PDB file of C-alpha atoms in Angstrom:
ATOM      1  CA  ASP Z   1      83.446 127.664  95.494  1.00 67.00           C
ATOM      2  CA  LEU Z   2      80.786 128.793  97.959  1.00 64.00           C
ATOM      3  CA  VAL Z   3      78.427 125.933  97.152  1.00 71.00           C
ATOM      4  CA  ASP Z   4      81.182 123.356  97.807  1.00 74.00           C
ATOM      5  CA  GLU Z   5      82.000 124.935 101.197  1.00 69.00           C
ATOM      6  CA  LEU Z   6      78.332 124.943 102.202  1.00 64.00           C
ATOM      7  CA  SER Z   7      77.903 121.312 101.164  1.00 74.00           C
ATOM      8  CA  SER Z   8      80.995 120.317 103.195  1.00 78.00           C
ATOM      9  CA  GLY Z   9      79.545 121.793 106.382  1.00 75.00           C
ATOM     10  CA  VAL Z  10      80.383 125.510 106.564  1.00 66.00           C
ATOM     11  CA  VAL Z  11      77.519 127.343 108.278  1.00 66.00           C
ATOM     12  CA  LEU Z  12      76.791 130.992 107.541  1.00 64.00           C
ATOM     13  CA  ARG Z  13      75.448 133.216 110.307  1.00 65.00           C
ATOM     14  CA  PRO Z  14      72.437 135.410 109.522  1.00 66.00           C
ATOM     15  CA  LEU Z  15      73.309 139.060 108.888  1.00 62.00           C
ATOM     16  CA  ALA Z  16      71.040 140.217 111.726  1.00 60.00           C
ATOM     17  CA  LYS Z  17      73.098 138.249 114.274  1.00 56.00           C
ATOM     18  CA  ARG Z  18      76.364 139.766 113.081  1.00 54.00           C
ATOM     19  CA  LEU Z  19      75.006 143.305 113.285  1.00 54.00           C
ATOM     20  CA  THR Z  20      73.668 142.936 116.826  1.00 54.00           C
ATOM     21  CA  ILE Z  21      77.026 141.839 118.242  1.00 54.00           C
ATOM     22  CA  THR Z  22      78.824 145.119 118.906  1.00 58.00           C
ATOM     23  CA  LYS Z  23      81.435 146.064 121.446  1.00 62.00           C
ATOM     24  CA  CYS Z  24      79.896 149.449 122.212  1.00 63.00           C
ATOM     25  CA  PRO Z  25      76.387 150.808 121.892  1.00 62.00           C
ATOM     26  CA  LEU Z  26      75.607 153.317 119.182  1.00 61.00           C
ATOM     27  CA  PRO Z  27      76.163 156.938 120.239  1.00 60.00           C
ATOM     28  CA  VAL Z  28      73.110 158.747 121.564  1.00 62.00           C
ATOM     29  CA  GLU Z  29      72.614 162.397 122.506  1.00 74.00           C
ATOM     30  CA  THR Z  30      74.613 162.579 125.745  1.00 76.00           C
ATOM     31  CA  PRO Z  31      76.632 165.240 127.550  1.00 83.00           C
ATOM     32  CA  PRO Z  32      80.302 165.559 126.490  1.00 81.00           C
ATOM     33  CA  PHE Z  33      81.560 164.100 129.773  1.00 83.00           C
ATOM     34  CA  ASN Z  34      79.483 160.948 129.266  1.00 83.00           C
ATOM     35  CA  GLN Z  35      80.659 160.661 125.648  1.00 80.00           C
ATOM     36  CA  LEU Z  36      84.278 160.845 126.813  1.00 79.00           C
ATOM     37  CA  LEU Z  37      83.621 158.297 129.550  1.00 82.00           C
ATOM     38  CA  ARG Z  38      82.039 155.910 127.042  1.00 81.00           C
ATOM     39  CA  ASP Z  39      84.978 156.361 124.641  1.00 80.00           C
ATOM     40  CA  ILE Z  40      87.398 155.449 127.429  1.00 77.00           C
ATOM     41  CA  GLN Z  41      85.293 152.443 128.473  1.00 80.00           C
ATOM     42  CA  CYS Z  42      85.146 151.212 124.869  1.00 81.00           C
ATOM     43  CA  ARG Z  43      88.907 151.741 124.599  1.00 74.00           C
ATOM     44  CA  ARG Z  44      88.669 154.193 121.719  1.00 71.00           C
ATOM     45  CA  TYR Z  45      91.244 156.247 123.585  1.00 67.00           C
ATOM     46  CA  THR Z  46      93.972 155.241 126.011  1.00 67.00           C
ATOM     47  CA  LEU Z  47      94.948 157.324 129.007  1.00 68.00           C
ATOM     48  CA  ARG Z  48      98.588 158.165 129.628  1.00 77.00           C
ATOM     49  CA  LYS Z  49     100.027 158.294 133.112  1.00 81.00           C
ATOM     50  CA  VAL Z  50     100.612 161.888 134.262  1.00 82.00           C
ATOM     51  CA  GLN Z  51     103.846 162.646 136.084  1.00 79.00           C
TER      52      GLN Z  51
END
């Protein structure tokens, strides 16, 4: 039960705190090269080694 967990010491974080913690910023109007660079930095894509 939620009330029992709260009374035993479980602390809930405010929703605003959880939403502000993000790995990558929200996309903004940027050139395609910068979008690709951001995707690589945020590890949305992985690069393969070229032979």
